[in-house]
Amino acid sequence: MRHCDCLLTDMSDSDSLPVMMHERERWQLILTRLRDRGIVRVADLVGVTGASVATLRRDLAKLEDAGQLRRVHGGAESVASGQTPLTAPSFDASQTLNVDLKQAVARGAANLCQDGDSIILNAGSTTWFMAQCLRQHRMQVLTNSFPIAQELIAHSANRVVLPGGELYREAGIILSPFDEDAIQHFAASKMFMSCYSITPLGLIESDPLVARAEAKLLNRTEKLIVVVDSTKFEPQGNMVVCPLARVTTLVTDTGAPQQMVDHLRQQGVEVILIDPKEAKVLTAA
Amino acid sequence: MRHCDCLLTDMSDSDSLPVMMHERERWQLILTRLRDRGIVRVADLVGVTGASVATLRRDLAKLEDAGQLRRVHGGAESVASGQTPLTAPSFDASQTLNVDLKQAVARGAANLCQDGDSIILNAGSTTWFMAQCLRQHRMQVLTNSFPIAQELIAHSANRVVLPGGELYREAGIILSPFDEDAIQHFAASKMFMSCYSITPLGLIESDPLVARAEAKLLNRTEKLIVVVDSTKFEPQGNMVVCPLARVTTLVTDTGAPQQMVDHLRQQGVEVILIDPKEAKVLTAA
DNA sequence: CGCGAAACGATCACAGTCAATCACGAAACG
DNA sequence: CGTTTCGTGATTGACTGTGATCGTTTCGCG
């Protein structure tokens, strides 16, 4: 393994340093290069990371599953062919770890949609995965997420409605401090949202502006469907968006703590558990 | 990591050398040239990419299959009914022919912007070219064009504000039938717009919804700067957006009919003529 | 109208890349 | 301490992209 590296570069082979890169380091490096150049080649990555082509191919496969890039012959390209870094929400390392969970939950939530529905898709990485599952649907979708709007417009026949406001570059969210808004004329049958964390006190966000935007959207619908992977049950953040009783349905994975599941059902929330292995609905009772 | 550094120098060397471009890189380059110039020649691409004629022909064939361009004898031209819905505004055939004019006019109009300005960029192919000229600027930009918002967010430090409404897939425009809107809180120092055509009766559009949206935006600013290439003086369409006297400044190319230029100046409109050859301002008197 | 030059499509051999598989070693677990 | 799991590297056969060459078609010019 490392011996190969040593043979290739005699001068740097002093084993005093741990030469081998870790998986996450490689991923980070790959994504960085991808953002800078729009395209990466496996052969290049071999030289940069010191890993074998097989490993790098696996890395690319995983990152493609995570929606972070698109594989092409010889390497991979940025999901938007190098045009915009906005096609996917900015993931941090911890989010990258839960891609499988998020995708499983997103698929489960997408099953709750039907053609003709008018839905709201709140900004978030899980809801972005959900948008990818809606390519065959024909609905009216209101979203405050620029990347979700891009995805829907480019790859589906759904109608897309946007709220007015400033477009925040990093998060890709459209936020407005004003109440007058086109969304006041939107009536949705369902709203899908994620959140920063979920506690007995309710749905929690960390950013006041985001919390306010979500509260505004909540007024446009009766049914609120929360989509969160099981890691969101770790209390974080401090802005309460709404109490748990406001939630109609919660979609999460089987890793959710049983205590919270019970508590939610006591509050009248329908809880849907998705097994990320089998990617199918286990129970809804 | 230092291990990486050693190899990185190697990498950058082989990268700077015209070793071999990859398929996607060539595609990207071809599409970029196509967007910039409206037409590419196989012989030119050979010199630029270093690939063989056969390979480039295959590239063009694939891109044509993907609907990204239309092959012609000797090369390829920008596609008529633009497929790439969002990377560029959909050009019709006549527009494709005037890319040079539009870009020259767009550059001239961009010179009227200063850091700190709050401007409105109405949807349109000329204003989209203009957005490409604003990468170094730092302004607040309100636009009802999804592709322009993409361009600004991805490639500039400008702040972007969007109106609320439905996102129309083909044109990439955000339109709303309602008056309540976040844009009612936006005060712009200048508004840039193109139009379907320009006649002695005023600025003309063909779509009532578009005309109404532009009229709404007109209320948010005093200074109205119209950017049109000289082909827009051929009367077309039927919806009058506003009279010529409403226009503060008109930027066009030297191909504009002298009669209209005189008439505009009689109305108090400042007319700026851009020579597409020299791409510089000729007269502003 | 006819001619030469350029461009075109088809085909072939070569090199690089891919997915699948097996084997090795390290860390995690009971 | 043994077993399991995971990440990694090497190998194999199949596939894709590439360049050169062929004969044919199209364009431009006299």
XYZ file of C-alpha atoms (C1' of nucleotides) in Angstrom:
630
model
C 0.000 0.000 0.000
C 2.170 2.788 1.243
C 5.179 0.978 -0.001
C 4.157 1.876 -3.488
C 4.180 5.546 -2.607
C 7.603 5.253 -1.141
C 8.956 3.661 -4.237
C 7.487 6.315 -6.419
C 8.802 9.257 -4.456
C 11.995 8.371 -2.728
C 12.586 11.743 -1.193
C 9.325 11.928 0.701
C 9.206 8.341 1.774
C 10.459 9.043 5.268
C 7.883 7.156 7.245
C 7.930 9.753 9.965
C 4.847 11.210 8.377
C 1.527 9.480 7.900
C 1.351 9.810 4.141
C -1.880 7.995 3.563
C -4.870 10.209 3.210
C -8.085 9.418 4.896
C -11.290 8.918 3.017
C -12.781 12.244 4.054
C -9.583 14.069 3.222
C -9.717 12.695 -0.282
C -13.371 13.602 -0.624
C -12.682 17.119 0.479
C -9.789 17.392 -1.923
C -11.815 15.996 -4.775
C -14.674 18.396 -4.180
C -12.311 21.317 -3.863
C -10.651 20.521 -7.158
C -14.033 20.002 -8.689
C -15.192 23.395 -7.556
C -12.017 25.022 -8.838
C -11.746 23.328 -12.185
C -15.189 21.931 -12.892
C -13.757 18.549 -13.804
C -11.349 16.045 -12.309
C -9.646 13.023 -13.791
C -9.001 9.808 -11.967
C -5.431 9.765 -13.207
C -4.821 13.231 -11.752
C -6.321 12.256 -8.441
C -4.010 9.275 -8.222
C -1.067 11.633 -8.369
C -2.515 14.060 -5.856
C -3.924 11.722 -3.247
C -1.543 8.805 -3.552
C -4.460 6.420 -3.487
C -5.058 3.761 -6.082
C -7.418 4.132 -8.988
C -9.756 1.567 -7.474
C -10.095 3.555 -4.284
C -10.637 6.775 -6.136
C -13.253 5.187 -8.323
C -15.065 4.103 -5.178
C -14.775 7.621 -3.834
C -16.277 9.048 -6.973
C -19.083 6.500 -6.859
C -19.933 7.461 -3.296
C -19.793 11.158 -4.012
C -22.024 10.637 -7.006
C -24.542 8.833 -4.822
C -24.377 11.816 -2.521
C -25.222 14.062 -5.442
C -21.963 15.967 -5.132
C -20.717 15.266 -8.617
C -21.470 13.426 -11.816
C -19.164 10.694 -13.006
C -18.032 10.733 -16.588
C -15.627 8.595 -18.527
C -12.170 9.340 -17.180
C -13.238 11.097 -14.022
C -16.066 13.280 -12.824
C -17.522 16.683 -13.454
C -19.312 19.233 -11.383
C -23.014 18.546 -11.195
C -23.806 21.694 -13.147
C -21.062 21.112 -15.718
C -18.903 23.587 -13.909
C -21.317 26.436 -14.320
C -22.639 27.055 -10.867
C -21.532 25.850 -7.453
C -25.128 26.238 -6.371
C -26.685 23.132 -7.749
C -26.293 21.317 -4.481
C -26.662 22.717 -1.016
C -23.344 23.250 0.677
C -22.701 20.203 2.722
C -20.425 20.165 5.659
C -18.566 17.053 6.611
C -21.157 15.818 9.076
C -23.896 16.118 6.499
C -21.898 14.144 4.021
C -21.858 11.260 6.439
C -25.611 10.897 6.471
C -26.260 10.929 2.780
C -27.667 7.430 2.740
C -30.049 8.246 5.538
C -31.138 11.499 3.938
C -31.734 9.873 0.576
C -33.744 7.062 2.100
C -35.882 9.510 4.049
C -36.245 11.709 0.971
C -37.482 8.783 -1.096
C -39.992 7.919 1.576
C -41.276 11.460 1.696
C -41.498 11.682 -2.091
C -43.899 8.755 -1.997
C -46.360 11.004 -0.195
C -46.632 13.243 -3.253
C -49.154 12.807 -6.031
C -49.528 14.413 -9.423
C -51.644 17.517 -9.168
C -50.582 18.331 -5.644
C -49.541 21.817 -4.651
C -46.675 21.436 -2.233
C -44.102 23.558 -0.463
C -40.496 22.401 -0.367
C -38.554 24.264 2.253
C -34.822 24.699 1.744
C -32.606 21.956 3.108
C -30.335 19.157 2.035
C -32.895 16.443 2.701
C -35.568 18.310 0.765
C -33.048 18.780 -2.033
C -32.623 15.027 -2.231
C -36.383 14.850 -2.228
C -36.568 17.161 -5.231
C -34.396 14.698 -7.105
C -37.045 12.064 -6.489
C -39.776 14.199 -8.070
C -38.574 14.114 -11.670
C -41.535 12.061 -12.835
C -44.088 14.086 -10.904
C -46.265 16.897 -12.176
C -47.107 19.190 -9.324
C -46.990 22.823 -8.351
C -44.051 23.391 -6.066
C -43.330 26.472 -4.000
C -39.760 26.532 -2.744
C -37.494 29.105 -1.161
C -34.429 27.132 -2.199
C -32.582 28.221 -5.311
C -30.902 24.824 -5.854
C -34.216 23.016 -5.531
C -35.753 25.379 -8.074
C -32.846 24.682 -10.412
C -33.245 20.957 -10.015
C -36.990 21.018 -10.610
C -36.855 23.345 -13.591
C -34.023 21.511 -15.260
C -35.083 17.932 -14.659
C -38.812 17.741 -14.092
C -42.115 18.924 -15.469
C -43.251 20.396 -12.165
C -44.344 24.020 -12.064
C -42.107 26.089 -9.810
C -43.097 29.097 -7.730
C -40.591 31.246 -5.856
C -41.048 33.701 -3.012
C -39.537 37.145 -3.404
C -36.513 38.241 -1.474
C -32.756 38.281 -1.356
C -30.878 35.250 -2.574
C -28.287 34.191 -0.027
C -25.278 32.831 -1.823
C -23.908 30.279 0.613
C -27.136 28.626 1.640
C -28.960 29.191 -1.657
C -32.042 30.374 0.211
C -34.366 33.192 -0.760
C -35.269 35.247 2.304
C -37.324 38.385 2.707
C -37.911 40.525 5.785
C -41.285 41.655 4.438
C -44.673 40.096 4.782
C -46.202 41.178 1.509
C -45.291 38.419 -0.796
C -46.524 36.370 -3.678
C -46.563 33.330 -1.429
C -49.563 34.781 0.376
C -51.521 33.699 -2.688
C -50.256 30.141 -2.570
C -52.338 27.421 -0.977
C -50.500 24.161 -0.511
C -51.911 20.765 0.302
C -48.663 19.745 1.995
C -45.478 21.335 3.147
C -42.212 19.432 3.453
C -39.451 20.758 5.618
C -36.407 19.667 7.496
C -34.953 21.538 10.453
C -31.776 22.074 12.401
C -32.873 19.695 15.130
C -36.025 18.320 16.684
C -36.716 18.300 20.427
C -39.742 17.864 22.699
C -40.124 21.640 22.523
C -40.676 21.532 18.784
C -38.793 22.056 15.546
C -35.579 24.009 16.100
C -33.605 26.268 13.790
C -30.388 28.126 14.478
C -30.890 31.191 12.269
C -33.633 33.677 13.172
C -34.233 34.725 9.575
C -34.595 31.129 8.481
C -36.921 30.376 11.367
C -39.088 33.325 10.435
C -39.213 32.322 6.772
C -40.319 28.842 7.738
C -42.962 30.201 10.085
C -44.333 32.275 7.216
C -44.512 29.241 4.959
C -46.270 27.264 7.678
C -49.268 29.576 7.301
C -49.806 28.469 3.726
C -50.739 24.884 4.470
C -52.494 22.575 6.875
C -50.435 19.438 6.532
C -46.855 19.744 7.696
C -44.556 16.871 6.842
C -41.163 16.929 8.528
C -38.337 15.002 6.884
C -35.291 14.441 9.060
C -32.672 11.756 9.368
C -32.256 10.270 12.810
C -29.237 12.408 13.661
C -31.480 15.453 13.963
C -32.854 14.213 17.277
C -29.705 15.439 18.955
C -30.761 18.804 20.440
C -29.039 21.770 18.740
C -29.967 25.354 18.005
C -32.307 27.630 19.894
C -35.025 29.083 17.674
C -38.330 27.254 18.031
C -40.212 27.284 14.727
C -43.322 25.463 15.878
C -44.413 22.892 18.479
C -44.448 19.199 17.686
C -48.248 19.140 17.723
C -48.208 21.285 14.576
C -46.555 18.442 12.688
C -48.885 16.207 10.717
C -46.398 13.573 9.619
C -42.766 12.929 10.396
C -40.585 10.867 8.069
C -37.311 9.619 9.481
C -35.186 6.496 9.526
C -35.209 3.565 11.901
C -32.293 5.030 13.815
C -34.597 7.515 15.547
C -34.716 7.128 19.355
C -37.777 5.171 20.389
C -38.511 7.637 23.177
C -38.968 10.513 20.734
C -41.015 8.374 18.362
C -43.387 7.517 21.191
C -43.585 11.119 22.295
C -44.380 12.285 18.787
C -47.154 9.734 18.429
C -48.567 10.868 21.746
C -48.769 14.350 20.256
C -50.812 12.966 17.377
C -47.979 12.957 14.876
C -47.953 10.193 12.281
C -44.452 8.776 12.299
C -43.094 6.956 9.247
C -39.885 5.003 9.749
C -37.724 4.186 6.754
C -35.194 1.397 6.883
C -32.191 2.788 5.042
C -31.029 -0.723 4.221
C -34.175 -1.868 2.558
C -35.369 1.625 1.690
C -38.949 0.691 2.312
C -41.639 1.711 4.762
C -41.577 -0.453 7.856
C -44.383 0.845 9.976
C -46.850 3.664 10.123
C -48.912 2.581 13.097
C 0.230 16.488 2.619
C 3.766 17.566 1.682
C 3.778 14.369 -0.173
C 0.947 15.869 -2.152
C 2.869 19.045 -2.710
C 5.673 17.159 -4.351
C 3.324 15.597 -6.779
C 1.301 18.728 -7.192
C 4.094 20.452 -9.006
C 4.256 17.515 -11.289
C 0.587 17.777 -11.825
C 0.463 21.431 -12.631
C 3.214 20.931 -15.124
C 1.428 18.252 -16.998
C -1.704 20.313 -16.661
C -0.277 23.425 -18.208
C 1.138 21.430 -21.044
C -1.317 20.762 -23.829
C -1.230 17.090 -22.997
C -4.685 16.080 -23.914
C -8.013 17.560 -23.198
C -10.715 15.356 -21.951
C -14.029 14.877 -23.612
C -15.978 16.972 -21.135
C -13.398 19.706 -21.112
C -13.680 19.956 -24.867
C -17.460 19.997 -24.651
C -17.329 22.738 -22.110
C -14.947 24.726 -24.259
C -17.034 24.198 -27.361
C -20.210 25.321 -25.666
C -18.495 28.314 -24.160
C -17.159 29.411 -27.532
C -20.540 28.774 -29.006
C -22.204 30.948 -26.439
C -19.663 33.704 -26.921
C -19.486 33.741 -30.684
C -22.609 31.944 -31.872
C -20.620 29.695 -34.201
C -17.563 27.468 -34.069
C -15.467 25.906 -36.804
C -13.925 22.469 -36.577
C -10.597 23.791 -37.828
C -10.510 26.364 -35.034
C -11.341 23.758 -32.434
C -8.463 21.589 -33.588
C -6.086 24.410 -32.815
C -7.671 25.186 -29.475
C -8.244 21.717 -28.088
C -5.362 19.820 -29.667
C -7.693 16.976 -30.506
C -8.011 15.451 -33.921
C -10.622 16.405 -36.466
C -12.338 13.051 -36.115
C -12.690 13.426 -32.382
C -14.099 16.907 -32.675
C -16.582 15.777 -35.254
C -17.724 13.097 -32.848
C -17.995 15.705 -30.123
C -20.172 17.890 -32.280
C -22.330 14.908 -33.206
C -22.880 14.036 -29.566
C -23.608 17.589 -28.567
C -26.063 17.812 -31.422
C -27.785 14.666 -30.210
C -27.991 16.277 -26.809
C -29.590 19.297 -28.415
C -26.828 21.626 -27.335
C -25.981 22.876 -30.804
C -26.770 22.510 -34.473
C -24.132 21.232 -36.849
C -23.475 23.082 -40.057
C -20.952 22.532 -42.766
C -17.556 23.378 -41.341
C -18.595 23.458 -37.721
C -21.637 24.146 -35.585
C -23.852 27.011 -34.529
C -25.817 27.916 -31.467
C -29.048 25.990 -31.354
C -32.295 27.660 -32.252
C -34.869 26.625 -29.669
C -32.376 26.536 -26.855
C -32.401 23.265 -25.006
C -30.120 24.194 -22.147
C -32.972 25.932 -20.443
C -31.022 27.627 -17.751
C -27.404 28.009 -18.684
C -28.348 30.601 -21.236
C -31.522 32.356 -22.244
C -33.278 30.633 -25.084
C -32.292 32.381 -28.237
C -34.282 32.208 -31.381
C -32.499 32.004 -34.689
C -32.533 35.732 -35.370
C -31.100 36.465 -31.951
C -28.305 33.996 -32.434
C -27.086 35.985 -35.371
C -26.674 39.148 -33.331
C -24.524 37.842 -30.525
C -21.676 40.203 -31.332
C -23.997 43.191 -31.374
C -25.653 42.182 -28.124
C -22.353 41.658 -26.373
C -21.003 44.985 -27.528
C -24.127 46.774 -26.352
C -24.060 44.824 -23.092
C -20.475 45.866 -22.423
C -21.360 49.473 -23.096
C -24.294 49.305 -20.696
C -22.212 47.613 -18.011
C -19.915 50.643 -18.048
C -22.810 52.681 -16.674
C -22.765 50.631 -13.458
C -20.761 51.483 -10.392
C -20.000 49.597 -7.208
C -22.636 50.305 -4.622
C -25.419 50.862 -7.136
C -28.795 49.247 -6.725
C -29.936 48.219 -10.168
C -32.695 46.243 -11.810
C -31.812 43.803 -14.574
C -34.890 42.849 -16.517
C -34.935 39.444 -18.194
C -33.561 39.296 -21.701
C -30.687 37.951 -23.723
C -28.897 41.295 -23.924
C -29.231 41.873 -20.198
C -27.960 38.333 -19.652
C -24.825 39.189 -21.589
C -24.658 42.295 -19.453
C -24.710 40.203 -16.280
C -21.606 38.438 -17.553
C -19.871 41.806 -17.653
C -20.635 42.477 -13.979
C -18.399 39.829 -12.426
C -16.073 42.381 -10.896
C -18.844 44.637 -9.639
C -20.323 44.775 -6.171
C -23.881 45.986 -6.414
C -27.375 45.063 -5.363
C -29.203 43.590 -8.316
C -32.905 42.904 -8.588
C -33.698 40.614 -11.499
C -36.721 38.640 -12.625
C -34.494 36.380 -14.721
C -33.498 33.027 -13.297
C -30.463 32.608 -15.583
C -29.216 36.082 -14.693
C -29.576 35.274 -11.005
C -27.612 32.072 -11.566
C -24.873 33.911 -13.379
C -24.571 36.615 -10.734
C -24.636 34.263 -7.775
C -22.162 31.854 -9.281
C -19.647 34.259 -10.750
C -19.857 37.576 -8.970
C -19.996 39.144 -5.537
C -23.160 41.100 -6.288
C -26.114 40.727 -3.983
C -29.124 39.268 -5.761
C -32.787 39.979 -5.067
C -35.599 38.101 -6.741
C -39.277 38.948 -7.122
C -41.805 36.335 -6.121
C -43.848 34.429 -8.656
C -43.948 31.455 -10.947
C -40.770 30.465 -12.716
C -41.451 29.966 -16.413
C -39.279 27.174 -17.675
C -38.703 28.150 -21.304
C -37.993 31.831 -20.827
C -36.485 31.512 -17.352
C -38.544 34.449 -16.150
C -40.227 34.850 -12.783
C -43.710 36.297 -13.245
C -46.452 37.026 -10.772
C -50.010 38.201 -11.392
C -50.136 39.851 -7.982
C -49.090 43.299 -6.901
C -47.990 42.560 -3.394
C -44.391 41.717 -3.747
C -41.023 42.079 -2.148
C -39.945 44.283 -5.029
C -42.204 47.022 -3.710
C -39.493 47.513 -1.103
C -36.707 47.837 -3.635
C -35.481 51.246 -4.715
C -33.157 51.144 -7.689
C -30.930 53.884 -8.988
C -31.126 52.455 -12.502
C -33.084 49.864 -14.380
C -31.735 48.071 -17.434
C -34.114 46.411 -19.834
C -34.339 45.240 -23.365
C -37.612 44.825 -25.227
C -39.211 42.990 -28.117
C -38.948 46.010 -30.369
C -38.774 49.770 -30.151
C -41.008 52.107 -32.174
C -42.042 55.777 -32.053
C -44.964 54.655 -29.899
C -42.623 53.360 -27.207
C -41.084 50.124 -25.995
C -42.987 47.109 -27.314
C -43.410 43.619 -25.905
C -45.312 40.691 -27.372
C -46.440 38.949 -24.171
C -48.982 40.707 -21.934
C -47.647 39.100 -18.749
C -44.116 40.165 -19.569
C -45.261 43.680 -20.408
C -47.068 43.915 -17.092
C -44.064 42.649 -15.163
C -41.847 45.237 -16.806
C -44.341 47.984 -16.086
C -44.295 46.978 -12.425
C -40.507 47.129 -12.326
C -40.555 50.563 -13.970
C -42.172 51.970 -10.838
C -39.149 51.076 -8.751
C -36.720 53.463 -10.407
C -36.324 56.841 -12.017
C -33.607 56.144 -14.520
C -34.555 53.722 -17.260
C -31.730 52.486 -19.455
C -32.777 50.536 -22.525
C -30.245 48.161 -24.068
C -31.098 46.951 -27.564
C -29.141 45.937 -30.589
C -30.002 47.790 -33.781
C -32.232 45.010 -35.098
C -34.851 45.860 -32.479
C -35.874 48.978 -34.386
C -37.856 46.799 -36.770
C -41.428 47.156 -35.465
C -42.780 43.920 -33.973
C -45.202 43.014 -31.217
C -48.162 44.985 -29.943
C -47.999 45.600 -26.190
C -46.746 49.075 -25.365
C -44.789 49.014 -22.107
C -44.024 52.720 -21.870
C -43.522 55.739 -24.152
C -40.103 56.728 -25.399
C -40.082 59.823 -23.185
C -39.913 57.524 -20.142
C -36.493 56.313 -21.283
C -33.517 58.051 -19.707
C -30.761 56.464 -21.742
C -30.712 54.137 -24.708
C -27.661 52.008 -25.491
C -27.510 50.490 -28.953
C -25.035 49.897 -31.744
C -24.116 52.082 -34.679
C -26.438 50.123 -36.935
C -29.465 51.932 -35.497
C -31.450 53.964 -38.057
C -30.491 57.651 -37.863
C -34.140 58.672 -38.015
C -34.968 56.866 -34.780
C -31.847 58.148 -33.075
C -32.854 61.702 -33.901
C -36.414 61.093 -32.770
C -35.225 59.664 -29.465
C -32.976 62.626 -28.806
C -35.880 64.943 -29.558
C -37.758 63.151 -26.792
C -34.934 63.900 -24.396
C -33.418 60.443 -24.478
C -29.651 60.197 -24.169
C -28.510 57.859 -26.923
C -25.232 55.982 -26.645
C -23.975 54.318 -29.815
C -21.525 51.432 -29.575
C -19.386 50.441 -32.512
C -19.388 46.618 -32.413
C -16.088 46.556 -34.318
C -14.156 48.706 -31.920
C -16.435 47.991 -28.992
C -16.077 51.515 -27.706
C -18.363 54.460 -27.161
C -18.519 56.682 -30.211
C -20.846 59.476 -29.232
C -23.081 60.450 -26.414
C -24.052 63.916 -27.561
C -21.602 23.810 -65.746
C -17.554 21.512 -64.092
C -13.563 21.234 -61.199
C -10.566 21.165 -57.000
C -10.465 21.700 -52.185
C -12.421 21.063 -48.117
C -15.442 18.594 -45.104
C -17.878 14.499 -44.121
C -19.115 9.594 -42.439
C -17.452 4.858 -41.823
C -14.151 1.740 -40.342
C -10.068 -0.225 -37.862
C -6.403 -0.779 -34.344
C -4.601 1.019 -30.075
C -4.667 2.948 -25.527
C -7.037 4.239 -21.518
C -10.829 3.403 -18.521
C -14.449 0.811 -16.253
C -16.937 -2.659 -13.139
C -16.362 -6.881 -10.744
C -13.749 -9.823 -8.013
C -10.359 -11.528 -4.742
C -6.852 -10.850 -1.190
C -4.561 -8.275 2.476
C -4.307 -5.506 6.689
C -6.132 -2.418 10.215
C -9.547 -1.001 13.285
C -13.855 -2.243 15.879
C -16.482 -5.466 18.386
C -17.767 -8.995 21.592
C -7.963 -12.895 21.872
C -10.641 -14.252 17.900
C -14.043 -12.602 14.734
C -16.183 -9.282 11.958
C -16.233 -5.250 9.309
C -14.349 -1.867 6.559
C -11.076 0.335 3.600
C -7.629 -0.583 0.333
C -4.854 -2.501 -3.719
C -4.229 -5.613 -7.629
C -6.095 -8.336 -11.483
C -9.161 -9.522 -15.210
C -12.224 -9.055 -19.223
C -15.241 -5.759 -21.424
C -15.998 -1.197 -22.967
C -15.175 3.609 -24.540
C -12.646 7.268 -26.537
C -9.040 8.353 -29.811
C -6.483 8.962 -34.143
C -5.482 7.537 -38.940
C -7.206 6.166 -43.274
C -10.521 5.242 -46.633
C -14.085 6.665 -50.159
C -17.969 9.951 -50.617
C -20.374 14.347 -50.339
C -20.604 19.273 -50.191
C -19.036 23.893 -50.960
C -16.871 27.606 -53.584
C -14.995 29.495 -57.732
C -14.033 30.218 -62.526
